[in-house]
CSV table of C-alpha atoms in Angstrom, one decimal:
chain,number,residue,atom,x,y,z
P,1,MET,CA,-97.5,-191.0,-76.9
P,2,ALA,CA,-98.1,-192.1,-80.5
P,3,ARG,CA,-101.1,-191.7,-82.6
P,4,HIS,CA,-101.3,-194.1,-85.5
P,5,ARG,CA,-102.8,-192.2,-88.5
P,6,HIS,CA,-100.2,-191.7,-91.3
P,7,ARG,CA,-99.0,-188.2,-92.2
P,8,VAL,CA,-97.9,-187.1,-95.6
P,9,LYS,CA,-96.2,-183.8,-96.5
P,10,VAL,CA,-97.5,-182.2,-99.7
P,11,ALA,CA,-96.3,-179.1,-101.6
P,12,THR,CA,-99.6,-177.3,-101.2
P,13,LEU,CA,-103.0,-178.2,-99.8
P,14,SER,CA,-105.4,-178.4,-102.8
P,15,GLU,CA,-108.4,-180.4,-104.1
P,16,ARG,CA,-106.1,-182.9,-105.9
P,17,MET,CA,-102.5,-183.4,-104.7
P,18,GLU,CA,-99.9,-185.4,-106.7
P,19,LEU,CA,-97.2,-186.7,-104.4
P,20,SER,CA,-93.5,-186.1,-104.8
P,21,ALA,CA,-91.2,-189.0,-105.5
P,22,ALA,CA,-90.0,-189.1,-101.8
P,23,GLU,CA,-93.5,-189.1,-100.3
P,24,PHE,CA,-94.7,-191.6,-102.9
P,25,LYS,CA,-92.0,-194.0,-101.7
P,26,HIS,CA,-93.1,-193.4,-98.1
P,27,LEU,CA,-96.7,-194.2,-98.9
P,28,ALA,CA,-95.7,-197.4,-100.7
P,29,VAL,CA,-93.7,-198.4,-97.6
P,30,MET,CA,-96.8,-197.6,-95.4
P,31,ARG,CA,-98.8,-200.2,-97.6
P,32,LEU,CA,-101.7,-197.8,-98.1
P,33,ASN,CA,-104.5,-198.6,-100.6
P,34,VAL,CA,-106.9,-196.4,-102.6
P,35,GLY,CA,-109.6,-195.2,-100.3
P,36,ASP,CA,-107.4,-195.1,-97.1
P,37,ARG,CA,-107.3,-191.7,-95.3
P,38,VAL,CA,-104.2,-189.9,-94.3
P,39,ASP,CA,-103.3,-186.5,-92.5
P,40,VAL,CA,-101.6,-184.0,-94.9
P,41,PHE,CA,-99.6,-180.9,-94.2
P,42,ASP,CA,-97.6,-178.5,-96.2
P,43,GLY,CA,-94.8,-177.5,-93.7
P,44,SER,CA,-96.0,-174.0,-93.3
P,45,GLY,CA,-99.0,-174.4,-91.1
P,46,GLU,CA,-101.7,-175.7,-93.4
P,47,ALA,CA,-103.0,-179.2,-92.5
P,48,GLY,CA,-105.9,-181.4,-93.3
P,49,GLU,CA,-107.4,-184.8,-94.0
P,50,ALA,CA,-107.1,-186.5,-97.4
P,51,GLU,CA,-108.0,-189.7,-99.2
P,52,LEU,CA,-105.8,-191.8,-101.3
P,53,ILE,CA,-107.6,-191.7,-104.8
P,54,HIS,CA,-104.8,-193.0,-107.1
P,55,LEU,CA,-101.9,-195.3,-106.5
P,56,ASP,CA,-99.8,-197.3,-109.1
P,57,THR,CA,-96.2,-198.3,-109.1
P,58,PHE,CA,-95.1,-194.9,-110.4
P,59,SER,CA,-97.4,-192.2,-108.9
P,60,ALA,CA,-99.9,-191.4,-106.3
P,61,ALA,CA,-102.5,-188.8,-105.7
P,62,LEU,CA,-104.8,-187.6,-102.8
P,63,ARG,CA,-108.0,-185.8,-102.5
P,64,LEU,CA,-108.4,-183.2,-99.8
P,65,LEU,CA,-111.3,-184.0,-97.5
P,66,SER,CA,-111.0,-181.2,-95.0
P,67,ARG,CA,-108.7,-178.5,-93.6
P,68,GLN,CA,-107.7,-178.2,-89.9
P,69,ASP,CA,-106.6,-175.4,-87.8
P,70,SER,CA,-103.0,-175.7,-86.9
P,71,ALA,CA,-103.7,-176.0,-83.1
P,72,ALA,CA,-100.2,-177.4,-82.4
P,73,GLU,CA,-98.4,-174.0,-82.6
P,74,TYR,CA,-97.6,-171.5,-80.0
P,75,PRO,CA,-99.4,-168.1,-80.1
P,76,GLN,CA,-96.2,-166.4,-81.4
P,77,PRO,CA,-93.3,-167.9,-83.2
P,78,VAL,CA,-90.5,-169.3,-81.0
P,79,THR,CA,-87.0,-169.1,-82.2
P,80,LEU,CA,-84.2,-171.1,-80.6
P,81,ALA,CA,-80.9,-169.5,-81.3
P,82,ILE,CA,-78.4,-172.2,-80.4
P,83,ALA,CA,-74.7,-172.2,-80.5
P,84,LEU,CA,-72.9,-174.9,-82.6
P,85,LEU,CA,-72.4,-178.3,-80.8
P,86,LYS,CA,-70.3,-181.3,-81.5
P,87,GLY,CA,-71.3,-184.5,-83.1
P,88,ASP,CA,-75.0,-185.4,-83.2
P,89,LYS,CA,-76.0,-183.0,-80.4
P,90,LEU,CA,-77.4,-180.4,-82.7
P,91,SER,CA,-79.6,-183.2,-84.3
P,92,ASP,CA,-80.8,-184.2,-80.9
P,93,VAL,CA,-81.7,-180.5,-80.1
P,94,VAL,CA,-83.5,-179.9,-83.4
P,95,ARG,CA,-85.4,-183.2,-83.1
P,96,ALA,CA,-86.7,-182.6,-79.5
P,97,GLY,CA,-87.0,-178.8,-80.0
P,98,THR,CA,-89.3,-179.4,-83.0
P,99,GLU,CA,-91.4,-181.6,-80.9
P,100,LEU,CA,-91.4,-178.9,-78.3
P,101,GLY,CA,-92.8,-176.4,-80.6
P,102,VAL,CA,-89.8,-174.3,-82.1
P,103,SER,CA,-90.6,-172.3,-85.2
P,104,THR,CA,-87.0,-171.6,-86.2
P,105,PHE,CA,-83.7,-172.8,-85.3
P,106,GLN,CA,-81.0,-170.1,-85.8
P,107,LEU,CA,-77.6,-171.7,-85.5
P,108,LEU,CA,-75.0,-169.4,-83.7
P,109,ARG,CA,-71.3,-168.9,-83.7
P,110,THR,CA,-70.1,-167.9,-80.2
P,111,ARG,CA,-66.6,-167.4,-78.7
P,112,TYR,CA,-66.4,-170.7,-77.0
P,113,ALA,CA,-68.0,-172.8,-79.7
P,114,ASP,CA,-67.3,-176.5,-79.7
P,115,VAL,CA,-67.0,-176.4,-83.5
P,116,PRO,CA,-66.2,-173.2,-85.5
P,117,ASP,CA,-68.7,-173.8,-88.4
P,118,ILE,CA,-70.8,-176.5,-90.1
P,119,GLY,CA,-71.0,-177.6,-93.7
P,120,ASP,CA,-74.0,-177.5,-96.1
P,121,SER,CA,-74.4,-181.4,-95.7
P,122,LYS,CA,-74.9,-181.0,-92.0
P,123,LEU,CA,-77.3,-178.3,-92.5
P,124,THR,CA,-79.3,-180.3,-95.0
P,125,ARG,CA,-79.3,-183.2,-92.5
P,126,LEU,CA,-80.6,-180.9,-89.7
P,127,ARG,CA,-83.4,-179.7,-91.9
P,128,ARG,CA,-84.4,-183.4,-92.7
P,129,VAL,CA,-84.4,-184.0,-88.9
P,130,ALA,CA,-86.8,-181.1,-88.4
P,131,GLU,CA,-89.0,-182.3,-91.1
P,132,GLU,CA,-89.2,-185.9,-89.7
P,133,ALA,CA,-89.8,-184.6,-86.2
P,134,ALA,CA,-92.5,-182.2,-87.3
P,135,LYS,CA,-94.4,-185.2,-88.9
P,136,GLN,CA,-94.0,-187.4,-85.8
P,137,SER,CA,-95.1,-184.7,-83.4
P,138,GLN,CA,-98.1,-183.9,-85.7
P,139,ARG,CA,-97.2,-180.3,-86.4
P,140,ALA,CA,-98.2,-178.7,-89.6
P,141,VAL,CA,-95.2,-176.3,-89.5
P,142,VAL,CA,-91.7,-177.6,-90.4
P,143,PRO,CA,-89.3,-175.4,-88.4
P,144,GLY,CA,-86.6,-173.7,-90.5
P,145,VAL,CA,-83.0,-174.4,-89.6
P,146,LEU,CA,-80.9,-171.3,-90.6
P,147,ALA,CA,-77.3,-171.3,-91.3
P,148,PRO,CA,-74.9,-170.1,-88.5
P,149,LEU,CA,-74.5,-166.4,-87.7
P,150,PRO,CA,-72.2,-164.7,-85.3
P,151,LEU,CA,-74.0,-163.8,-82.2
P,152,SER,CA,-73.3,-160.2,-83.0
P,153,ALA,CA,-75.5,-160.5,-86.1
P,154,LEU,CA,-78.6,-161.9,-84.3
P,155,SER,CA,-81.6,-159.9,-84.5
P,156,ALA,CA,-84.0,-160.6,-81.9
P,157,ALA,CA,-87.4,-158.8,-82.3
P,158,GLY,CA,-89.8,-159.4,-79.6
P,159,GLN,CA,-89.0,-161.0,-76.2
P,160,CYS,CA,-85.5,-162.6,-75.9
P,161,PHE,CA,-84.0,-164.7,-73.1
P,162,TYR,CA,-81.0,-166.7,-72.4
P,163,ALA,CA,-80.2,-169.1,-69.6
P,164,HIS,CA,-77.4,-168.0,-67.4
P,165,PRO,CA,-76.3,-169.6,-64.1
P,166,GLY,CA,-77.3,-167.5,-61.0
P,167,SER,CA,-79.9,-165.3,-62.8
P,168,PRO,CA,-82.9,-164.3,-60.7
P,169,GLY,CA,-85.3,-164.1,-63.8
P,170,LYS,CA,-87.8,-167.0,-64.3
P,171,LEU,CA,-88.9,-167.8,-67.8
P,172,LEU,CA,-92.6,-168.3,-67.3
P,173,GLU,CA,-92.9,-165.2,-65.1
P,174,GLN,CA,-91.5,-163.1,-67.9
P,175,VAL,CA,-93.0,-164.5,-71.2
P,176,THR,CA,-96.0,-162.5,-72.2
P,177,TRP,CA,-96.8,-164.1,-75.7
P,178,THR,CA,-97.5,-160.5,-77.0
P,179,SER,CA,-94.5,-160.7,-79.4
P,180,ALA,CA,-92.2,-163.2,-80.9
P,181,LEU,CA,-90.0,-165.1,-78.6
P,182,THR,CA,-86.3,-165.9,-78.9
P,183,LEU,CA,-84.4,-168.3,-76.7
P,184,ILE,CA,-80.6,-168.1,-76.8
P,185,SER,CA,-78.7,-171.1,-75.8
P,186,GLY,CA,-74.8,-171.2,-75.4
P,187,PRO,CA,-72.1,-173.7,-76.3
P,188,GLU,CA,-70.6,-176.3,-74.0
P,189,GLY,CA,-68.1,-173.9,-72.5
P,190,GLY,CA,-70.8,-171.2,-71.7
P,191,PHE,CA,-71.0,-167.7,-72.9
P,192,ALA,CA,-67.7,-165.7,-72.9
P,193,PRO,CA,-67.7,-162.2,-71.6
P,194,GLU,CA,-67.9,-160.7,-75.1
P,195,ASP,CA,-70.9,-163.0,-75.7
P,196,LEU,CA,-72.6,-161.7,-72.5
P,197,ALA,CA,-71.8,-158.1,-73.6
P,198,GLN,CA,-73.5,-158.8,-77.0
P,199,LEU,CA,-76.5,-160.4,-75.3
P,200,SER,CA,-76.9,-157.4,-73.1
P,201,ARG,CA,-76.8,-155.1,-76.2
P,202,LEU,CA,-79.5,-157.3,-77.8
P,203,GLY,CA,-81.7,-156.6,-74.8
P,204,ALA,CA,-81.8,-160.3,-73.9
P,205,THR,CA,-82.9,-161.1,-70.4
P,206,PRO,CA,-80.9,-163.6,-68.3
P,207,ILE,CA,-83.0,-166.3,-66.7
P,208,THR,CA,-82.4,-169.3,-64.3
P,209,LEU,CA,-82.5,-173.0,-65.0
P,210,GLY,CA,-81.7,-173.8,-61.3
P,211,PRO,CA,-78.5,-174.3,-59.4
P,212,ARG,CA,-77.2,-177.4,-61.4
P,213,ILE,CA,-74.8,-177.3,-64.3
P,214,LEU,CA,-76.6,-178.4,-67.5
P,215,ARG,CA,-75.0,-179.7,-70.6
P,216,ALA,CA,-75.3,-177.4,-73.6
P,217,GLU,CA,-77.8,-179.8,-75.3
P,218,THR,CA,-80.0,-180.1,-72.1
P,219,ALA,CA,-80.4,-176.5,-71.3
P,220,PRO,CA,-82.5,-175.5,-74.5
P,221,LEU,CA,-84.8,-178.5,-73.9
P,222,ALA,CA,-85.3,-177.3,-70.3
P,223,LEU,CA,-86.4,-173.8,-71.5
P,224,LEU,CA,-88.7,-175.5,-74.2
P,225,GLY,CA,-90.0,-177.9,-71.7
P,226,ALA,CA,-91.0,-175.0,-69.5
P,227,LEU,CA,-93.1,-173.5,-72.2
P,228,ALA,CA,-94.7,-176.8,-73.1
P,229,ALA,CA,-95.6,-177.5,-69.5
P,230,SER,CA,-97.2,-174.1,-69.3
P,231,GLY,CA,-99.9,-175.6,-71.6
P,232,VAL,CA,-99.9,-172.6,-73.9
H,1,MET,CA,-71.9,-174.2,-69.0
H,2,ALA,CA,-69.0,-176.0,-67.6
H,3,ARG,CA,-67.0,-175.1,-64.5
H,4,HIS,CA,-63.5,-176.6,-64.4
H,5,ARG,CA,-62.8,-177.6,-60.9
H,6,HIS,CA,-62.3,-181.4,-60.6
H,7,ARG,CA,-64.9,-183.4,-58.6
H,8,VAL,CA,-64.1,-186.5,-56.8
H,9,LYS,CA,-66.6,-189.0,-55.3
H,10,VAL,CA,-65.5,-190.3,-51.9
H,11,ALA,CA,-67.1,-193.0,-49.6
H,12,THR,CA,-67.7,-190.5,-46.7
H,13,LEU,CA,-66.7,-187.0,-46.0
H,14,SER,CA,-64.1,-187.0,-43.2
H,15,GLU,CA,-60.7,-185.4,-42.1
H,16,ARG,CA,-58.7,-187.8,-44.2
H,17,MET,CA,-60.1,-189.7,-47.2
H,18,GLU,CA,-58.3,-192.6,-49.0
H,19,LEU,CA,-59.6,-192.9,-52.5
H,20,SER,CA,-61.1,-196.0,-54.1
H,21,ALA,CA,-59.2,-197.6,-57.0
H,22,ALA,CA,-61.6,-196.2,-59.6
H,23,GLU,CA,-61.4,-192.6,-58.2
H,24,PHE,CA,-57.6,-193.0,-57.9
H,25,LYS,CA,-57.4,-193.9,-61.6
H,26,HIS,CA,-59.6,-190.8,-62.3
H,27,LEU,CA,-57.3,-188.5,-60.4
H,28,ALA,CA,-54.2,-190.0,-62.2
H,29,VAL,CA,-55.9,-189.1,-65.6
H,30,MET,CA,-56.6,-185.6,-64.4
H,31,ARG,CA,-52.8,-185.2,-63.7
H,32,LEU,CA,-53.4,-183.6,-60.3
H,33,ASN,CA,-50.6,-183.1,-57.9
H,34,VAL,CA,-50.1,-183.0,-54.1
H,35,GLY,CA,-51.4,-179.6,-53.0
H,36,ASP,CA,-54.1,-179.3,-55.6
H,37,ARG,CA,-57.7,-178.6,-54.6
H,38,VAL,CA,-60.7,-180.6,-55.7
H,39,ASP,CA,-64.4,-180.8,-54.9
H,40,VAL,CA,-65.5,-183.9,-53.0
H,41,PHE,CA,-69.0,-185.4,-52.7
H,42,ASP,CA,-70.2,-188.6,-51.2
H,43,GLY,CA,-73.3,-189.3,-53.4
H,44,SER,CA,-75.9,-188.9,-50.6
H,45,GLY,CA,-75.8,-185.1,-50.3
H,46,GLU,CA,-72.7,-184.2,-48.4
H,47,ALA,CA,-70.2,-182.2,-50.4
H,48,GLY,CA,-67.0,-180.1,-49.7
H,49,GLU,CA,-63.6,-178.9,-50.7
H,50,ALA,CA,-60.4,-181.0,-50.2
H,51,GLU,CA,-56.7,-180.9,-50.8
H,52,LEU,CA,-54.7,-183.7,-52.4
H,53,ILE,CA,-52.2,-184.6,-49.6
H,54,HIS,CA,-50.8,-187.9,-50.9
H,55,LEU,CA,-50.3,-189.3,-54.3
H,56,ASP,CA,-48.1,-192.1,-55.5
H,57,THR,CA,-48.4,-194.8,-58.1
H,58,PHE,CA,-50.7,-197.1,-56.0
H,59,SER,CA,-52.8,-194.8,-53.9
H,60,ALA,CA,-54.1,-191.2,-53.0
H,61,ALA,CA,-55.5,-189.3,-50.1
H,62,LEU,CA,-57.4,-186.1,-49.5
H,63,ARG,CA,-57.7,-183.8,-46.5
H,64,LEU,CA,-61.2,-182.2,-46.1
H,65,LEU,CA,-60.9,-178.3,-46.0
H,66,SER,CA,-64.5,-177.3,-45.8
H,67,ARG,CA,-68.1,-178.6,-46.1
H,68,GLN,CA,-70.8,-177.1,-48.4
H,69,ASP,CA,-74.5,-177.1,-48.1
H,70,SER,CA,-76.0,-179.0,-51.0
H,71,ALA,CA,-77.5,-176.1,-52.8
H,72,ALA,CA,-78.1,-178.1,-55.9
H,73,GLU,CA,-81.0,-180.1,-54.6
H,74,TYR,CA,-84.9,-179.5,-54.8
H,75,PRO,CA,-86.6,-178.7,-51.6
H,76,GLN,CA,-88.2,-182.2,-51.8
H,77,PRO,CA,-87.1,-185.4,-53.4
H,78,VAL,CA,-88.2,-185.8,-57.1
H,79,THR,CA,-88.7,-189.4,-58.3
H,80,LEU,CA,-89.0,-189.9,-62.1
H,81,ALA,CA,-91.0,-193.1,-62.5
H,82,ILE,CA,-90.2,-194.0,-66.1
H,83,ALA,CA,-91.4,-196.8,-68.4
H,84,LEU,CA,-88.9,-199.0,-70.1
H,85,LEU,CA,-87.6,-197.6,-73.4
H,86,LYS,CA,-85.6,-199.1,-76.1
H,87,GLY,CA,-81.9,-198.8,-76.9
H,88,ASP,CA,-79.9,-196.0,-75.3
H,89,LYS,CA,-83.1,-193.9,-74.6
H,90,LEU,CA,-83.2,-194.8,-70.9
H,91,SER,CA,-79.5,-193.7,-70.6
H,92,ASP,CA,-80.3,-190.3,-72.3
H,93,VAL,CA,-83.2,-189.8,-69.8
H,94,VAL,CA,-81.1,-190.8,-66.8
H,95,ARG,CA,-78.2,-188.5,-67.9
H,96,ALA,CA,-80.3,-185.4,-68.6
H,97,GLY,CA,-82.8,-186.3,-65.7
H,98,THR,CA,-79.8,-186.3,-63.3
H,99,GLU,CA,-78.7,-182.9,-64.6
H,100,LEU,CA,-82.3,-181.7,-64.1
H,101,GLY,CA,-82.3,-182.8,-60.3
H,102,VAL,CA,-84.0,-186.1,-60.2
H,103,SER,CA,-83.4,-187.8,-56.8
H,104,THR,CA,-84.5,-191.3,-57.8
H,105,PHE,CA,-85.3,-193.1,-61.1
H,106,GLN,CA,-87.9,-195.8,-60.6
H,107,LEU,CA,-88.2,-198.0,-63.8
H,108,LEU,CA,-91.6,-199.1,-64.6
H,109,ARG,CA,-93.2,-201.9,-66.5
H,110,THR,CA,-96.3,-200.7,-68.4
H,111,ARG,CA,-98.8,-202.4,-70.7
H,112,TYR,CA,-97.4,-201.0,-74.0
H,113,ALA,CA,-93.8,-201.2,-72.9
H,114,ASP,CA,-91.2,-201.0,-75.7
H,115,VAL,CA,-89.1,-203.7,-73.9
H,116,PRO,CA,-90.6,-206.1,-71.3
H,117,ASP,CA,-87.8,-205.9,-68.9
H,118,ILE,CA,-83.9,-205.0,-68.5
H,119,GLY,CA,-81.1,-207.1,-67.3
H,120,ASP,CA,-78.8,-206.4,-64.5
H,121,SER,CA,-75.9,-205.2,-66.7
H,122,LYS,CA,-78.2,-202.5,-68.1
H,123,LEU,CA,-79.2,-201.5,-64.7
H,124,THR,CA,-75.6,-201.2,-63.6
H,125,ARG,CA,-74.8,-199.1,-66.7
H,126,LEU,CA,-77.7,-196.7,-66.0
H,127,ARG,CA,-76.4,-196.4,-62.4
H,128,ARG,CA,-73.0,-195.5,-63.9
H,129,VAL,CA,-74.6,-193.0,-66.1
H,130,ALA,CA,-76.3,-191.3,-63.1
H,131,GLU,CA,-73.0,-191.2,-61.2
H,132,GLU,CA,-71.2,-189.5,-64.1
H,133,ALA,CA,-73.9,-187.0,-64.8
H,134,ALA,CA,-74.2,-186.1,-61.0
H,135,LYS,CA,-70.4,-185.3,-61.2
H,136,GLN,CA,-70.7,-183.2,-64.3
H,137,SER,CA,-73.7,-181.2,-63.0
H,138,GLN,CA,-72.0,-180.7,-59.6
H,139,ARG,CA,-74.7,-182.4,-57.6
H,140,ALA,CA,-73.7,-183.9,-54.4
H,141,VAL,CA,-76.5,-186.5,-54.6
H,142,VAL,CA,-76.1,-189.4,-57.1
H,143,PRO,CA,-79.8,-190.4,-58.0
H,144,GLY,CA,-80.7,-194.0,-57.5
H,145,VAL,CA,-81.9,-196.1,-60.4
H,146,LEU,CA,-84.3,-198.7,-59.1
H,147,ALA,CA,-85.1,-202.0,-60.8
H,148,PRO,CA,-88.3,-202.2,-62.7
H,149,LEU,CA,-91.6,-202.6,-61.1
H,150,PRO,CA,-95.1,-203.0,-62.7
H,151,LEU,CA,-97.1,-199.7,-62.5
H,152,SER,CA,-99.5,-201.5,-60.1
H,153,ALA,CA,-96.6,-201.8,-57.5
H,154,LEU,CA,-95.6,-198.1,-57.5
H,155,SER,CA,-96.3,-196.4,-54.4
H,156,ALA,CA,-96.3,-192.6,-54.7
H,157,ALA,CA,-96.3,-190.8,-51.4
H,158,GLY,CA,-96.7,-187.0,-51.8
H,159,GLN,CA,-97.6,-185.3,-55.0
H,160,CYS,CA,-97.9,-187.4,-58.1
H,161,PHE,CA,-98.2,-186.3,-61.7
H,162,TYR,CA,-98.2,-187.8,-65.2
H,163,ALA,CA,-98.3,-186.0,-68.6
H,164,HIS,CA,-101.3,-187.0,-70.6
H,165,PRO,CA,-102.4,-185.4,-73.8
H,166,GLY,CA,-105.4,-183.0,-73.5
H,167,SER,CA,-105.2,-182.7,-69.6
H,168,PRO,CA,-106.1,-179.2,-68.3
H,169,GLY,CA,-103.7,-179.4,-65.3
H,170,LYS,CA,-100.4,-177.4,-65.4
H,171,LEU,CA,-97.5,-178.8,-63.5
H,172,LEU,CA,-96.1,-175.6,-62.0
H,173,GLU,CA,-99.6,-174.4,-60.9
H,174,GLN,CA,-100.0,-177.7,-59.0
H,175,VAL,CA,-96.6,-178.4,-57.4
H,176,THR,CA,-96.5,-177.2,-53.8
H,177,TRP,CA,-93.1,-178.6,-52.7
H,178,THR,CA,-94.6,-179.4,-49.4
H,179,SER,CA,-94.1,-183.2,-50.0
H,180,ALA,CA,-92.1,-185.5,-52.2
H,181,LEU,CA,-92.8,-185.2,-55.9
H,182,THR,CA,-93.3,-188.2,-58.2
H,183,LEU,CA,-93.4,-187.6,-62.0
H,184,ILE,CA,-94.6,-190.7,-64.0
H,185,SER,CA,-93.7,-190.9,-67.7
H,186,GLY,CA,-95.1,-193.5,-70.1
H,187,PRO,CA,-93.7,-195.7,-72.9
H,188,GLU,CA,-93.5,-194.9,-76.5
H,189,GLY,CA,-97.0,-196.3,-77.1
H,190,GLY,CA,-98.5,-194.2,-74.3
H,191,PHE,CA,-100.4,-195.3,-71.3
H,192,ALA,CA,-103.0,-198.2,-71.9
H,193,PRO,CA,-106.5,-197.9,-70.4
H,194,GLU,CA,-105.4,-200.2,-67.6
H,195,ASP,CA,-102.4,-198.1,-66.9
H,196,LEU,CA,-104.6,-195.0,-66.7
H,197,ALA,CA,-106.9,-196.7,-64.2
H,198,GLN,CA,-103.9,-197.6,-62.1
H,199,LEU,CA,-102.6,-193.9,-62.2
H,200,SER,CA,-106.1,-192.9,-61.2
H,201,ARG,CA,-106.0,-195.3,-58.2
H,202,LEU,CA,-102.5,-194.0,-57.3
H,203,GLY,CA,-104.2,-190.5,-57.1
H,204,ALA,CA,-101.8,-189.2,-59.8
H,205,THR,CA,-102.9,-185.9,-61.5
H,206,PRO,CA,-102.9,-185.7,-65.2
H,207,ILE,CA,-101.1,-182.6,-66.6
H,208,THR,CA,-100.5,-181.1,-70.1
H,209,LEU,CA,-97.3,-180.8,-72.1
H,210,GLY,CA,-99.1,-178.8,-74.8
H,211,PRO,CA,-100.8,-180.0,-78.0
H,212,ARG,CA,-97.8,-181.5,-79.7
H,213,ILE,CA,-97.0,-185.3,-79.5
H,214,LEU,CA,-93.7,-185.9,-77.7
H,215,ARG,CA,-91.5,-188.9,-77.8
H,216,ALA,CA,-91.4,-191.0,-74.7
H,217,GLU,CA,-87.8,-189.7,-74.0
H,218,THR,CA,-88.6,-186.1,-74.5
H,219,ALA,CA,-91.7,-185.8,-72.2
H,220,PRO,CA,-90.0,-186.5,-69.0
H,221,LEU,CA,-87.3,-183.9,-69.8
H,222,ALA,CA,-90.0,-181.3,-70.6
H,223,LEU,CA,-91.6,-182.0,-67.1
H,224,LEU,CA,-88.2,-181.7,-65.4
H,225,GLY,CA,-87.3,-178.6,-67.5
H,226,ALA,CA,-90.4,-176.9,-66.2
H,227,LEU,CA,-89.2,-177.6,-62.7
H,228,ALA,CA,-85.8,-176.4,-63.4
H,229,ALA,CA,-86.9,-173.2,-65.1
H,230,SER,CA,-89.1,-172.4,-62.1
H,231,GLY,CA,-85.8,-171.7,-60.3
H,232,VAL,CA,-86.6,-173.8,-57.1
């Protein structure tokens, strides 16, 4: 499913764009030459086409040729509020979730959390995963990854859903895209009774993912896959 | 999302069931005692509840208490025909795909395949992944993992779909569950023109997964997630 034009992140889309050290290094690795065209994006929704107009051993600059609409985004922002998971599972969810159009990842502390909290270095790593995945999936928006909150502190404006075994609700029958969307995904041990009470206070709607038991890292991708397959 | 009753695979559901060496070892690890109850399943759709009636250092036996309907399966078999992928990506797809209800994984050779073929040991490993995932997701059916075929040799009875960027079709609007379902998922490089011609000859319908570019291991999970979220 790859498309092979190079993508470069810039600070701001403008007539002339000097590249950051990291992006300059990336360009050098791609063996681009002056005159080559690349796609550019700024990580907050602006994207376009640019030409490499300057390249030496220390610096590089691009000239903006055209701007694009950001057609790769959902009509409303989609937040994935996800409980902390062990090992590389959060990275896997952030990577695939970015491909599947998440706008913001809000990490959550829940009663049965696999890990109590995560450090700053892990958070930085998750943000890097989101940036890389945004590039690869040709999104102009790099999703934010927000430091963990307790579920009780989550504010969910707009429509809010969580997957819970045995629920009658179906995600695609309920999503209206008239307001922001929050999908809440639990830890490996599931939501505790106090979490469920909290979800109810939030006004979150329980929905089904079928009769099978899903791992905590599979469930959010199933929810997001349903949105993606709806073609919105 | 875990439920904590132990699950044991047996050869056939019957009044008295002697355990295989592998399952016996598994039981010993679980520290079960005579009189404990476990869930049993035979890997082809039969499942039930059983009591441990015999356990010594060399052998164990169960007595069947009741049979269950296999409520965890889709109304029709779902085949995921998937192109060969590098590294552990196929294991990840088989694990999550099993949780998401796949009946059979048919490995595929395509024009732009990441790897040309896989060996018997890899195939054996994928089958073990499917068995483990079936247990964890409480399915009574262990999905088959079939050795690679060229796409031209795939026979797709029933409804057949593949994800292709820019397609207008939407999976859930087209699936009728009146016949078996085959979902075809391409390699990292996408389907080649000759693959697309082959898919057309098969009568496969292209469907959308939205405007973002998905990795080859994410796309099949998005398709299966859509089925799961439909609550069928």
